[in-house]
Short mmCIF file of C-alpha atoms and ligand atoms in Angstrom, two decimals:
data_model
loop_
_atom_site.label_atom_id
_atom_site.label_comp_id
_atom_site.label_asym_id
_atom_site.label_seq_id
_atom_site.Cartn_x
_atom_site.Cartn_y
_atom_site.Cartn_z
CA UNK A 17 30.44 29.04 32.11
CA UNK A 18 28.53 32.08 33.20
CA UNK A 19 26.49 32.59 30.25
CA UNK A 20 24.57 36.39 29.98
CA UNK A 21 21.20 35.69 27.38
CA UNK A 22 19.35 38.53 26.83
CA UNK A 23 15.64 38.25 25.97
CA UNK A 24 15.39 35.06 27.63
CA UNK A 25 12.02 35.89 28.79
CA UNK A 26 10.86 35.03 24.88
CA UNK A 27 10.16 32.70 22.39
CA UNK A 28 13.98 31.51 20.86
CA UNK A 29 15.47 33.06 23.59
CA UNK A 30 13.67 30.86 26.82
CA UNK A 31 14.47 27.68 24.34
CA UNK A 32 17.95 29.16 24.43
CA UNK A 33 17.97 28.91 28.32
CA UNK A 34 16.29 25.39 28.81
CA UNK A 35 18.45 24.15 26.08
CA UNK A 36 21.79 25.22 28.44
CA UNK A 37 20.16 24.38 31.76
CA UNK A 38 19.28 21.23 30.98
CA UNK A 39 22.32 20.39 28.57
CA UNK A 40 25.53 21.89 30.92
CA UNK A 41 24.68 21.41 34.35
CA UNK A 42 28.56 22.97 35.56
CA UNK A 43 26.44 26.42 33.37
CA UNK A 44 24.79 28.98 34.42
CA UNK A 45 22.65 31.46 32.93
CA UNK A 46 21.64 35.11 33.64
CA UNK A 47 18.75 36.01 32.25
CA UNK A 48 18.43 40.16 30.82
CA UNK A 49 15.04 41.22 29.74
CA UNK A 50 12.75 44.06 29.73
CA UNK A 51 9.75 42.36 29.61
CA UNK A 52 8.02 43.56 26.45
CA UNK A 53 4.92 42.88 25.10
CA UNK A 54 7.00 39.71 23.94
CA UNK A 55 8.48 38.72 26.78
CA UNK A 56 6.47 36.11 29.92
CA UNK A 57 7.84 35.33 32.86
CA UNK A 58 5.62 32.41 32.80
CA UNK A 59 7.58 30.84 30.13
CA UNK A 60 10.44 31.24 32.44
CA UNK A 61 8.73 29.16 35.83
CA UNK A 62 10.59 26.13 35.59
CA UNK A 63 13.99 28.25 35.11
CA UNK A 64 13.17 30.31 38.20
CA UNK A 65 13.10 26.95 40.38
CA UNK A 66 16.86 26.76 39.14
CA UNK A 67 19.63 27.83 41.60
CA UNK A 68 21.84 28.02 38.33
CA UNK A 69 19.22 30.79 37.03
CA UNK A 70 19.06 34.49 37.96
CA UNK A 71 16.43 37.23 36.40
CA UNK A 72 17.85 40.84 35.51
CA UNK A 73 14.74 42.31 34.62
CA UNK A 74 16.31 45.46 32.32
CA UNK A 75 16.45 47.03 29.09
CA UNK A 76 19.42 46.48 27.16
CA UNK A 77 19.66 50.01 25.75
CA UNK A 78 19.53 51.22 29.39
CA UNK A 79 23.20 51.75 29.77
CA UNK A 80 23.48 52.23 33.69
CA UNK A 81 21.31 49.54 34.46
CA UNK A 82 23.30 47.01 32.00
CA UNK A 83 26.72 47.99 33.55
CA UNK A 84 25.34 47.36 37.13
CA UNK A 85 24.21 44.04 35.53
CA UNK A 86 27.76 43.59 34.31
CA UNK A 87 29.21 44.99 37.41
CA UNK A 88 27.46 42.25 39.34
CA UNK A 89 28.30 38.66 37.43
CA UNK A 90 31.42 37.24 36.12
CA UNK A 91 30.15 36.94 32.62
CA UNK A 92 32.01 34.50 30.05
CA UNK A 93 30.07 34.99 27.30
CA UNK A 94 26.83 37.62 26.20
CA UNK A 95 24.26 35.96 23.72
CA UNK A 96 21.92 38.84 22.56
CA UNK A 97 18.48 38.00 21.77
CA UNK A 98 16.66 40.37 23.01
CA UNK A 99 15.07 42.88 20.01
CA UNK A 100 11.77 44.10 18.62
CA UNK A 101 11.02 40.28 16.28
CA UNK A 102 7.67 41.34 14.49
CA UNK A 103 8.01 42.43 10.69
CA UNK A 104 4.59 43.96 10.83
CA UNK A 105 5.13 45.96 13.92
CA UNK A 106 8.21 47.67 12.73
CA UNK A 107 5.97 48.88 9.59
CA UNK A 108 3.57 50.32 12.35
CA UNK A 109 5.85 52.25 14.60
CA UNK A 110 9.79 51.58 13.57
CA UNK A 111 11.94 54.01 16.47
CA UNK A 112 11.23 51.10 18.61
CA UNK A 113 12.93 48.69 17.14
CA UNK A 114 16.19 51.61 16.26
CA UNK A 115 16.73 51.97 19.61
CA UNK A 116 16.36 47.84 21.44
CA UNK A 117 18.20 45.91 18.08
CA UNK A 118 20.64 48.85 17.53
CA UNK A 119 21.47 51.03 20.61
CA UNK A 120 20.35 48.01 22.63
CA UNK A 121 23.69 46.22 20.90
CA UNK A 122 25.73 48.52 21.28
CA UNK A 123 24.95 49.20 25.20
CA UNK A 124 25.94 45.47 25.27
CA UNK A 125 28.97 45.46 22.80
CA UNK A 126 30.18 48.77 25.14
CA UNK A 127 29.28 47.21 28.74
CA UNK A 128 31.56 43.88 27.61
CA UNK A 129 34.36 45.79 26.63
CA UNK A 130 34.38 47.52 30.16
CA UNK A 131 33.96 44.56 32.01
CA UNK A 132 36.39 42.64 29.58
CA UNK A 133 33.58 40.00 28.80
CA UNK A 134 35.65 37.47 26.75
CA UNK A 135 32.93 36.66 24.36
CA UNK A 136 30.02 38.12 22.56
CA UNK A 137 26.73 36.66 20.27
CA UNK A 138 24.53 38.41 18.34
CA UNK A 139 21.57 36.44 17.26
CA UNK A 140 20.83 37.89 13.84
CA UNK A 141 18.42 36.65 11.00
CA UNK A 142 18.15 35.27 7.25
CA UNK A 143 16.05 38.58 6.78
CA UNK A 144 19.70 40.63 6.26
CA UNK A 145 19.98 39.52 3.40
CA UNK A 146 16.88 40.74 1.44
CA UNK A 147 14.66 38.30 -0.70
CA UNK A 148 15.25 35.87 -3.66
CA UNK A 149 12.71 35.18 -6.50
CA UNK A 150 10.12 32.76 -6.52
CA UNK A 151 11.67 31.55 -9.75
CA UNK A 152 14.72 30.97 -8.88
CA UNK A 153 15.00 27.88 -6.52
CA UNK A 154 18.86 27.25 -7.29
CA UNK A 155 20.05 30.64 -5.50
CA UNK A 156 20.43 30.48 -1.39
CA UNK A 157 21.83 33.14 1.08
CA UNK A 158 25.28 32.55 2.11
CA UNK A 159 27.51 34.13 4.42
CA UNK A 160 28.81 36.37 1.28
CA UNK A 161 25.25 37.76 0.29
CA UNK A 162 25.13 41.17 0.22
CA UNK A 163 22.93 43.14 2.93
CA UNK A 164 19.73 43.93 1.03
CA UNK A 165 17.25 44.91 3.71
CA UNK A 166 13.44 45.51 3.41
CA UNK A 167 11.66 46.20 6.04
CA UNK A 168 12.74 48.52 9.46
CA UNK A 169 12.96 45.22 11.63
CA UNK A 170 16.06 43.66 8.99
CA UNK A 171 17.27 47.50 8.54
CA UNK A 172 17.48 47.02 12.01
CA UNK A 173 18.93 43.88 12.22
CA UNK A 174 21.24 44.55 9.86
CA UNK A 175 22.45 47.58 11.51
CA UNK A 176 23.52 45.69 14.55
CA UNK A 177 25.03 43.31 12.31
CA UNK A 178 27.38 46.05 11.12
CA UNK A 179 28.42 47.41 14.52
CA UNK A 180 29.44 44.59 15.34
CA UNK A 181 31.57 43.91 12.84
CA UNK A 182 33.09 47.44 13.48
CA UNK A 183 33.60 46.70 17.40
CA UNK A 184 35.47 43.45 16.30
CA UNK A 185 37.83 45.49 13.84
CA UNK A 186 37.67 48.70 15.95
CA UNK A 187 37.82 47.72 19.50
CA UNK A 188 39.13 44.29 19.17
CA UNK A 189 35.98 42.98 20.97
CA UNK A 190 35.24 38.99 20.45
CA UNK A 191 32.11 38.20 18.72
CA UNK A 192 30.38 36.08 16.22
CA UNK A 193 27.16 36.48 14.22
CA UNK A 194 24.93 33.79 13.44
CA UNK A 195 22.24 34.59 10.91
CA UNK A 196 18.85 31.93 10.81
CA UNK A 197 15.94 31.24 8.87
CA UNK A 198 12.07 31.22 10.32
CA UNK A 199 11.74 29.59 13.52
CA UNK A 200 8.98 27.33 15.22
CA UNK A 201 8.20 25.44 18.33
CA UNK A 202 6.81 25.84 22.08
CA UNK A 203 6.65 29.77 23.32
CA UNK A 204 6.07 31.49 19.93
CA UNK A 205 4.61 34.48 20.26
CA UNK A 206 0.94 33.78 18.44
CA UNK A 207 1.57 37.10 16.68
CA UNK A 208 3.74 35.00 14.27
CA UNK A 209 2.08 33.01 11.85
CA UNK A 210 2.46 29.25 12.72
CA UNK A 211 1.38 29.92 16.17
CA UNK A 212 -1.70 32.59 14.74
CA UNK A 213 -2.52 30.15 12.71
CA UNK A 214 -2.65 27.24 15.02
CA UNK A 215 -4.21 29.31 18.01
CA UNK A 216 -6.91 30.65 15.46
CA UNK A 217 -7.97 27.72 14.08
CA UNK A 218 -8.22 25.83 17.11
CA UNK A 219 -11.47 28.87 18.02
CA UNK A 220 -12.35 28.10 14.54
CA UNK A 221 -11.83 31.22 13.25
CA UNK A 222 -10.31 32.89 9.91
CA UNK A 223 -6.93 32.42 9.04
CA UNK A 224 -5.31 35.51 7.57
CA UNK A 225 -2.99 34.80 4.95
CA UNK A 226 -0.74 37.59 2.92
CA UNK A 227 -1.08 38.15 -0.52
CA UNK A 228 -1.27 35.09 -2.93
CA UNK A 229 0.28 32.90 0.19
CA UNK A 230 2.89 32.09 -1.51
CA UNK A 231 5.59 33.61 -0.07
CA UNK A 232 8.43 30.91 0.94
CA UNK A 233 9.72 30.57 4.27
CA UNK A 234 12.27 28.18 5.32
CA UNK A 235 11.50 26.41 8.58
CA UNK A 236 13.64 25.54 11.28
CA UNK A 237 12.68 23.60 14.82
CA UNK A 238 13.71 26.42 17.81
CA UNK A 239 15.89 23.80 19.66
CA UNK A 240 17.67 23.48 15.96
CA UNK A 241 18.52 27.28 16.46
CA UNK A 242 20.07 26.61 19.94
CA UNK A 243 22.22 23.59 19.27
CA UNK A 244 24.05 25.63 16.64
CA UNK A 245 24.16 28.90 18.74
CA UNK A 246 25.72 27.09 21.61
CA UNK A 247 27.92 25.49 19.02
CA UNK A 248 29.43 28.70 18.06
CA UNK A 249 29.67 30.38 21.18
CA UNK A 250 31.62 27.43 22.34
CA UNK A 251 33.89 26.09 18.81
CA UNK A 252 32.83 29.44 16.35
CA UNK A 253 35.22 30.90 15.19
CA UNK A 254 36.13 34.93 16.26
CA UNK A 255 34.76 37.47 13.97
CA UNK A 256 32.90 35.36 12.06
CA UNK A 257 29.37 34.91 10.37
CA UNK A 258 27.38 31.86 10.86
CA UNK A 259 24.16 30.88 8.69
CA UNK A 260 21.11 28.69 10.35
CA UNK A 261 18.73 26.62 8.36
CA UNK A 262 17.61 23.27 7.83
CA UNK A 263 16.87 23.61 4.27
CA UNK A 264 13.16 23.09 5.41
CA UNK A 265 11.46 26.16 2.26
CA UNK A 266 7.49 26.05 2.56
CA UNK A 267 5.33 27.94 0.57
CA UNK A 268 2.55 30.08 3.33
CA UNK A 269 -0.47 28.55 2.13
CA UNK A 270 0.99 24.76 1.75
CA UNK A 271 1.81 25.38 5.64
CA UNK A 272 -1.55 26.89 6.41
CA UNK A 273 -2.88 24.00 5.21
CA UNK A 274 -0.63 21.73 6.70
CA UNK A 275 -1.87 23.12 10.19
CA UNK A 276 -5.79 22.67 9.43
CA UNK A 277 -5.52 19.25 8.20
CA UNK A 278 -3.15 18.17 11.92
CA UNK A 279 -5.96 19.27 13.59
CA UNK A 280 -8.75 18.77 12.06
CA UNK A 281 -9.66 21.77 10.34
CA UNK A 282 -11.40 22.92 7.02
CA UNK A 283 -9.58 24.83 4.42
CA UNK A 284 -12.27 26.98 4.29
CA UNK A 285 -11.01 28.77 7.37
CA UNK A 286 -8.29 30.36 5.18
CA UNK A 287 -8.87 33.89 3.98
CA UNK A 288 -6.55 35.49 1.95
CA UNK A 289 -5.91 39.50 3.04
CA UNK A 290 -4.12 42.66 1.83
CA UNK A 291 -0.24 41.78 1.77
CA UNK A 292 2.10 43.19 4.14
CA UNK A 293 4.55 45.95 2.72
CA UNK A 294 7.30 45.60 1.46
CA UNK A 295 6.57 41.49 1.68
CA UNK A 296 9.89 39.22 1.10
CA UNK A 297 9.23 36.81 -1.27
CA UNK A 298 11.74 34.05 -0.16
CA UNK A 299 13.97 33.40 2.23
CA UNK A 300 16.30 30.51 1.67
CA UNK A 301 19.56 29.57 4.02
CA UNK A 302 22.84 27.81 2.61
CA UNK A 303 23.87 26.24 5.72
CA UNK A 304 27.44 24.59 4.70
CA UNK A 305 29.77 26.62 6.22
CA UNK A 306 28.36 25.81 9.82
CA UNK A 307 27.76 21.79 8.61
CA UNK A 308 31.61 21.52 7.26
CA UNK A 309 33.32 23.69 9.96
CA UNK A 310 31.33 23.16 13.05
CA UNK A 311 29.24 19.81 12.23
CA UNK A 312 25.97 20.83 13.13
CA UNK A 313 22.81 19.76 11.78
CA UNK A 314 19.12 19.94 12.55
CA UNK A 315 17.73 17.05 14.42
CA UNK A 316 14.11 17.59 13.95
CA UNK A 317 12.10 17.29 10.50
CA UNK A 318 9.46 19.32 9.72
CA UNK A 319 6.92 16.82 9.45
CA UNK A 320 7.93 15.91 12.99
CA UNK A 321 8.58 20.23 14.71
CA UNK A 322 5.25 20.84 13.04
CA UNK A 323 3.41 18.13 14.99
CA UNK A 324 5.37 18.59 18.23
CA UNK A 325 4.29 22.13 17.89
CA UNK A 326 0.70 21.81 17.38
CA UNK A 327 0.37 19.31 20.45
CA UNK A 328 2.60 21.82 22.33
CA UNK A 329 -0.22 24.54 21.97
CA UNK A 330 -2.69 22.00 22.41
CA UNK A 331 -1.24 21.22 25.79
CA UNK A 332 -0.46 24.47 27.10
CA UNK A 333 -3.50 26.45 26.30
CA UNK A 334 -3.71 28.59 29.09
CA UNK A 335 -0.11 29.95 28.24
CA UNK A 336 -1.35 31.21 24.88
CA UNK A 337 -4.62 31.80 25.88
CA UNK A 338 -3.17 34.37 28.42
CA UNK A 339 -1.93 36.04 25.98
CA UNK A 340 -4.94 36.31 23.39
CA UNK A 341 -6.97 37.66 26.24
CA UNK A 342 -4.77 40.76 27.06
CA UNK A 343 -3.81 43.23 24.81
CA UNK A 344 -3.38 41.07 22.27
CA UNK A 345 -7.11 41.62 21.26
CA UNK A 346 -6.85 45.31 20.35
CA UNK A 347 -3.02 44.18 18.37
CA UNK A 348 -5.32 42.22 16.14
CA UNK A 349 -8.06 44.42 15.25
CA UNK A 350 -5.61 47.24 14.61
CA UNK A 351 -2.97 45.00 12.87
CA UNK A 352 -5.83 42.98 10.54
CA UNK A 353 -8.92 45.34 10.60
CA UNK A 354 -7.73 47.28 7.26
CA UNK A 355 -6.93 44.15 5.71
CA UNK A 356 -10.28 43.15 4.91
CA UNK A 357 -10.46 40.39 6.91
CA UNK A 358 -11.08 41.60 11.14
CA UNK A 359 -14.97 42.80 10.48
CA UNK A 360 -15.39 39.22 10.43
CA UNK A 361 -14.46 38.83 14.13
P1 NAD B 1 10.47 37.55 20.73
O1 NAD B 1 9.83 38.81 20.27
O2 NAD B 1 9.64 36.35 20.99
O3 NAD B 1 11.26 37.85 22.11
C1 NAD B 1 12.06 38.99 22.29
C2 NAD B 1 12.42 39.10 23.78
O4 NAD B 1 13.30 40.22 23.92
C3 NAD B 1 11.22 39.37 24.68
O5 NAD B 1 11.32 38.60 25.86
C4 NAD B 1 11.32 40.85 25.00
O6 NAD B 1 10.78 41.20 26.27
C5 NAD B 1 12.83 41.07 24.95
N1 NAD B 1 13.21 42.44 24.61
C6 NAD B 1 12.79 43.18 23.56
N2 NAD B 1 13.37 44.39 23.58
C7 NAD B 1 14.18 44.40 24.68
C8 NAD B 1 15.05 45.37 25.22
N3 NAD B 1 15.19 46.58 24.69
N4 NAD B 1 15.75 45.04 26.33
C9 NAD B 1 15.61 43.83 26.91
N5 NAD B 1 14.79 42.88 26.45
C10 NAD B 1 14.08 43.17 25.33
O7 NAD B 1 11.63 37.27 19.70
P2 NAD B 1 12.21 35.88 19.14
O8 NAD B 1 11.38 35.42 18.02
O9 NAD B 1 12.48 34.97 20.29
O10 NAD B 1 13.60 36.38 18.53
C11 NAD B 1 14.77 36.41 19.34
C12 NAD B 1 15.94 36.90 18.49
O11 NAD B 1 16.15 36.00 17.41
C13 NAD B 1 15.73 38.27 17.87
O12 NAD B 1 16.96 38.96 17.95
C14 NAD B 1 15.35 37.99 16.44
O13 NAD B 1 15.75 39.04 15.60
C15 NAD B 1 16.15 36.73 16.17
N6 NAD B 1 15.59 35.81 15.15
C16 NAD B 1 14.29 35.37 15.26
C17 NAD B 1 13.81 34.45 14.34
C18 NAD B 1 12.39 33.93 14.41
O14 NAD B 1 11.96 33.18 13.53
N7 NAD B 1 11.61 34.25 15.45
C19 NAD B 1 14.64 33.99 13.31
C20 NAD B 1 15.95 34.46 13.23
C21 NAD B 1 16.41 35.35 14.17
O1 TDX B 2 -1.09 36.79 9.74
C1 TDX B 2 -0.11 36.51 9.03
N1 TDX B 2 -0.33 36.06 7.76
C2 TDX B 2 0.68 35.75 6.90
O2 TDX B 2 0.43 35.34 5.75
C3 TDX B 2 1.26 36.65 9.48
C4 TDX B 2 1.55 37.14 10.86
C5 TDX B 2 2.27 36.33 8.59
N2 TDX B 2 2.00 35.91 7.34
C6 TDX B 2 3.11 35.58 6.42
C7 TDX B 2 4.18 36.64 6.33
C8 TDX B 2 5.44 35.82 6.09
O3 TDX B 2 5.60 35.56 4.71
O4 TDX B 2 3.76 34.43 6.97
C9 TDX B 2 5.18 34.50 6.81
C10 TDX B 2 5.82 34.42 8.18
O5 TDX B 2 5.49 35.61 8.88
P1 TDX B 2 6.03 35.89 10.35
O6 TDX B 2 5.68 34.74 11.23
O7 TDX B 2 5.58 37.26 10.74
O8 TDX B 2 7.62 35.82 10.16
P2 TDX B 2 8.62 36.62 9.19
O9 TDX B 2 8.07 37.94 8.79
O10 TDX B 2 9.05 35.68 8.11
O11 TDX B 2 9.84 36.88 10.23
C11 TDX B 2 10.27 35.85 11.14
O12 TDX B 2 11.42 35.20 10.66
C12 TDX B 2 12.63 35.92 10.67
C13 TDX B 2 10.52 36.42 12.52
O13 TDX B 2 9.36 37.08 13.00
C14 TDX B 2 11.71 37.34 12.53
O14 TDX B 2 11.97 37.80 13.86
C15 TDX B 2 12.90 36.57 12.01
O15 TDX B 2 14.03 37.40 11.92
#
């Protein structure tokens, strides 16, 4: 198969393409991204030594330079990644994020209908579906949740969700949806809070936590997210919505902690700072219908992703390091400086 993933060049996405590369060796993969803030090529080295590997470096809302993309492989299947990811950015500066995770799918949806692409994925999230309670452990998101968005990254995830729903009804065109919970593992973006967290407390400094930090979050190992995305794109069925998640909910704080006491670190690191707006409370997958029609289930345990990860970092500072040096910095002080907690720095 000639498999088109955009967003490659980031965190779930580059997991996406070692997962095919070294799981199909008859595959191969071309790789769309723009090369955001987000996205590394150096995450992408050991790809670029592949002969089964090409880089498209484009934006996915740029229609003429997607068809030329399209124009120039014989695509069997699109599996679109690439979007704005970070909750808190989208509450800075929103258009962004309208115009990669919608008009960016639909660029894509439009390009494989003219090029008769036999198969399209959109990678979608838990965060659709709005929050649940606290108090109510018992209730989960399935497939049949109603959209209930909150913030302008799921408004905009959920948009795309809709379109393509309407260019499966509308336009005939194949796709599927799969919908997952919090992910972790090598090449997250330290923006995100397991990787903030560990990179931060491994300079020893403070660890910003939300609110009360108890916000839940339900946890899933990256290469969990790819075995059931290349499930579906090869046994999903047409049209249909697939949930991700491992069952794996964690309360902020218990994780923070978690992380400190891997590597060493005192809980008195943590700082609690104003919450984010708008904050979800808790996010919590039913994952039966892709268990009972498609067998999948995650391979990795917490207990086990959460160490893999931390040694991961551990291992690969300079990747990470790279990053903090760079813009990052200034992302930071703007991002934390009003929450009480960057005068610290
Ligand atoms: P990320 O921010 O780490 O990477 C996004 C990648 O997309 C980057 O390489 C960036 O350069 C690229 N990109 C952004 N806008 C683009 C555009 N307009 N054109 C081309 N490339 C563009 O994101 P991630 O965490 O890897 O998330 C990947 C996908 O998975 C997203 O669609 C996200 O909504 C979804 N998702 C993420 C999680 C999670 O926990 N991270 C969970 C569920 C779903
Ligand atoms: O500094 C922080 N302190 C903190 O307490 C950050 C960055 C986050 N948090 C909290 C907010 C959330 O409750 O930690 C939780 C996780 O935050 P993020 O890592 O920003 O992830 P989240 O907002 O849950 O969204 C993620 O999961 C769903 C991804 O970024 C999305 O792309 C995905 O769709």
């Amino acid at each position: 198969m000639n498999i088109l993933v955009t967003g490659g060049a980031g965190f779930i996405g580059a997991n996406f393409v070692y997962y095919i590369l070294d799981n199909y060796s008859d595959d191969n993969v071309i790789c769309v991204d723009a090369l955001t803030y987000a996205g590394n090529m150096e995450t992408l080295s050991r790809a670029m030594e592949d002969k089964r590997f090409t880089f498209e470096k484009a934006d996915i809302s740029d229609r003429e330079a997607i068809y030329k993309i399209f124009g120039r492989h014989d695509i069997d299947v699109v599996v679109n990644f690439a979007a704005e990811s970070h909750v808190d950015r989208s509450i800075e500066n929103p258009e962004l994020f309208l115009r990669s995770n919608i008009l960016g799918t639909q660029v894509l949806m439009d390009a494989c209908l003219k090029f008769n692409v036999p198969r399209y994925h959109q990678v979608s999230t838990d965060e659709v579906y709005g929050d649940l309670p606290l108090d109510r452990p018992d209730l989960f998101f399935t497939e049949e949740t109603p959209i209930h968005t909150s913030s302008p990254y799921s408004a905009s995830k959920a948009s795309a969700d809709l379109l393509v729903q309407a260019y499966h009804r509308t336009y005939g065109l194949p796709v599927t949806i799969s919908r997952c919970s919090n992910n972790y593992g090598p090449y997250h973006f330290p923006e995100k809070m397991i990787p903030l967290m560990i990179t931060r407390a491994l300079a020893d400094e403070s660890l910003p936590v939300y609110g009360t930090g108890e916000n839940v979050r339900d946890w899933l190992y990256v290469e969990d997210h790819c075995s059931a995305i290349d499930l579906i794109i090869r046994k999903g069925r047409i049209g249909e919505v697939y949930n991700i998640g491992g069952h794996n909910e964690r309360a902020n704080i218990d994780v923070v902690k978690i992380i400190l006491r891997e590597l060493g670190k005192p809980e008195s690191l943590i700082t609690y700072v104003t919450d984010r707006k708008g904050h979800d409370l808790r996010y919590a997958i039913d994952p039966t219908k892709i268990h009972s029609e498609l067998g999948w289930l995650p391979a990795t345990k917490f207990e086990d992703g959460i160490k893999k990860t931390i040694k991961w970092y551990l291992d690969n500072r300079s990747w990470w390091e790279n990053i903090i040096s760079g813009e990052y910095a200034d992302y930071y002080k703007r991002m934390y400086e009003n929450r009480g907690e960057a005068k610290k720095q």
